[in-house]
Coordinates of C-alpha atoms in Angstrom, one line a residue:
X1 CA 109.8 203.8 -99.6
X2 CA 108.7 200.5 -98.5
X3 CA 107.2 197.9 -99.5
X4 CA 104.9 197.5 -96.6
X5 CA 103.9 201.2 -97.2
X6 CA 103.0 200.8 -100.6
X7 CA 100.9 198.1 -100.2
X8 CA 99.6 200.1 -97.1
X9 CA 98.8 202.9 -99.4
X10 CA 97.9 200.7 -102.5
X11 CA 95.2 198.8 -100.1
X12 CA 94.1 202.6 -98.9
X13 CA 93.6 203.8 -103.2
X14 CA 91.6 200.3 -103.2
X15 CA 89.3 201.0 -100.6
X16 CA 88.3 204.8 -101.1
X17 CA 88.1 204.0 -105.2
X18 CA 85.4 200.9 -104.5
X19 CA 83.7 203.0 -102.1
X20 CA 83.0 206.5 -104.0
X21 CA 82.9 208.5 -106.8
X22 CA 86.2 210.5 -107.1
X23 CA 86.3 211.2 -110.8
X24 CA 87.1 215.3 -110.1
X25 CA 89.9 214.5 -108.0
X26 CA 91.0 211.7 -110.3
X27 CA 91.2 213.9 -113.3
X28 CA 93.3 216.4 -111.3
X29 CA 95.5 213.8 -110.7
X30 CA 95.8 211.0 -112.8
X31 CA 99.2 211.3 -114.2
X32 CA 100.7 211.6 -110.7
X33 CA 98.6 208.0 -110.2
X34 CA 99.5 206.9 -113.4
X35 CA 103.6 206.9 -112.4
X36 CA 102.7 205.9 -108.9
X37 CA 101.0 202.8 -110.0
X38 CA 103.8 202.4 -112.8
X39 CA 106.1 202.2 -110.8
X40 CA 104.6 199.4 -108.3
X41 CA 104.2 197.5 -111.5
X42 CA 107.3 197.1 -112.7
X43 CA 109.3 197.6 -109.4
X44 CA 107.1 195.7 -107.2
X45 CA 106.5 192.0 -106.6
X46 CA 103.7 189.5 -106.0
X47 CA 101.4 191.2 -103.7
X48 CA 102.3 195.0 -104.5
X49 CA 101.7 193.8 -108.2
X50 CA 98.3 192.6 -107.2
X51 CA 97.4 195.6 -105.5
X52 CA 98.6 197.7 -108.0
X53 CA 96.4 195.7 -110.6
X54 CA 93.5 195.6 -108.9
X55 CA 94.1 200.1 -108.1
X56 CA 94.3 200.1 -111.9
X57 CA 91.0 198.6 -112.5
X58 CA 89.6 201.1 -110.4
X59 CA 91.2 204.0 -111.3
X60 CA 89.8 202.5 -115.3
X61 CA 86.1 202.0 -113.8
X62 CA 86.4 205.8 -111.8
X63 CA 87.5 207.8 -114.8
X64 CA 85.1 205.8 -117.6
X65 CA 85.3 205.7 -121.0
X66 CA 86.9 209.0 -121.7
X67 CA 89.9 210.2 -123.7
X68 CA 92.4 210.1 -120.1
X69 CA 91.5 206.9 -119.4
X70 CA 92.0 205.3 -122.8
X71 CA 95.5 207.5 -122.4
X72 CA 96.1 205.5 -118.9
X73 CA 95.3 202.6 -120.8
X74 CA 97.5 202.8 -123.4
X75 CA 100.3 204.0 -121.3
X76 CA 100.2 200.6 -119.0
X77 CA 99.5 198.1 -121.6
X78 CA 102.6 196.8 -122.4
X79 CA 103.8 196.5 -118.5
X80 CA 100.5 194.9 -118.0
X81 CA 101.0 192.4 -120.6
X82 CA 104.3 191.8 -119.4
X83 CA 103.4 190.7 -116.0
X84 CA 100.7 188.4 -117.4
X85 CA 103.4 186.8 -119.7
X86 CA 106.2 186.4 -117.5
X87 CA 106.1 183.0 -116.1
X88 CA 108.3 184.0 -113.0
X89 CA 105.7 186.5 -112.0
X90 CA 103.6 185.6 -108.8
X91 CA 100.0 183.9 -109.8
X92 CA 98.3 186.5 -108.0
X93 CA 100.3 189.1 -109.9
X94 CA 99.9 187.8 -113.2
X95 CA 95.1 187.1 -112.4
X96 CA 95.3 191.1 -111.2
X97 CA 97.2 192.1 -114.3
X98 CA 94.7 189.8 -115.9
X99 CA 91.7 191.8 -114.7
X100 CA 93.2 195.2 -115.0
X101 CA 94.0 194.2 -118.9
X102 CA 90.1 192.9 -119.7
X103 CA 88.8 195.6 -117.4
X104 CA 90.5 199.0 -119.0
X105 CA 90.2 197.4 -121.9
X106 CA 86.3 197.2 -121.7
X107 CA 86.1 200.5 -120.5
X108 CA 89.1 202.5 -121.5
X109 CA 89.7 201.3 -125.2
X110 CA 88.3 202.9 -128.3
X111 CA 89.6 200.1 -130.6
X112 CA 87.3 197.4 -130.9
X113 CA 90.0 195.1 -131.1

């Protein structure tokens, strides 16, 4: 329920998604992610935003250009365009949400625009 152990955990999702394929046991388990990283989104601040972001982008890259992750994509959008609009949010917050938006987007999004 803390903080610290989010971003404990968040840095944890970072490390194992940079450092192997894990698109089975994504698919099995993406919504559950989905909420998780949700939830440090729009709860969170500065660095659990950041973290959260850069899990995102991962999570995007790991799952490809298929019909969950354009789902995950669409779901997140709006909080992650939030973030990068709100002035008050931290700088780091607002560069991850950033990359998580050009990222997914790349990858995830069947709309050209």
């Amino acid at each position: 329920r803390s903080a610290r152990t989010r971003q404990a955990a968040l840095r944890s999702l970072r490390e194992a998604f940079a450092g192997r394929s894990l698109c089975e046991f994504l698919l099995e388990r993406r919504l559950t992610l989905a909420d998780s990283l949700e939830r440090c989104l729009r709860k969170g601040k500065g660095e659990e935003q950041a973290l959260a972001g850069a899990v995102l982008t991962l999570l995007c890259l790991q799952m490809g250009s298929g019909a969950e992750a354009e789902q995950l994509f669409r779901s997140l959008r709006p909080l992650l365009v939030s973030i990068l609009t709100d002035g008050a949010a931290s700088p780091v917050a607002r560069q991850s949400c950033a990359a998580a938006l050009g990222m997914c987007c790349y990858v995830a999004a069947a709309d050209p625009e």
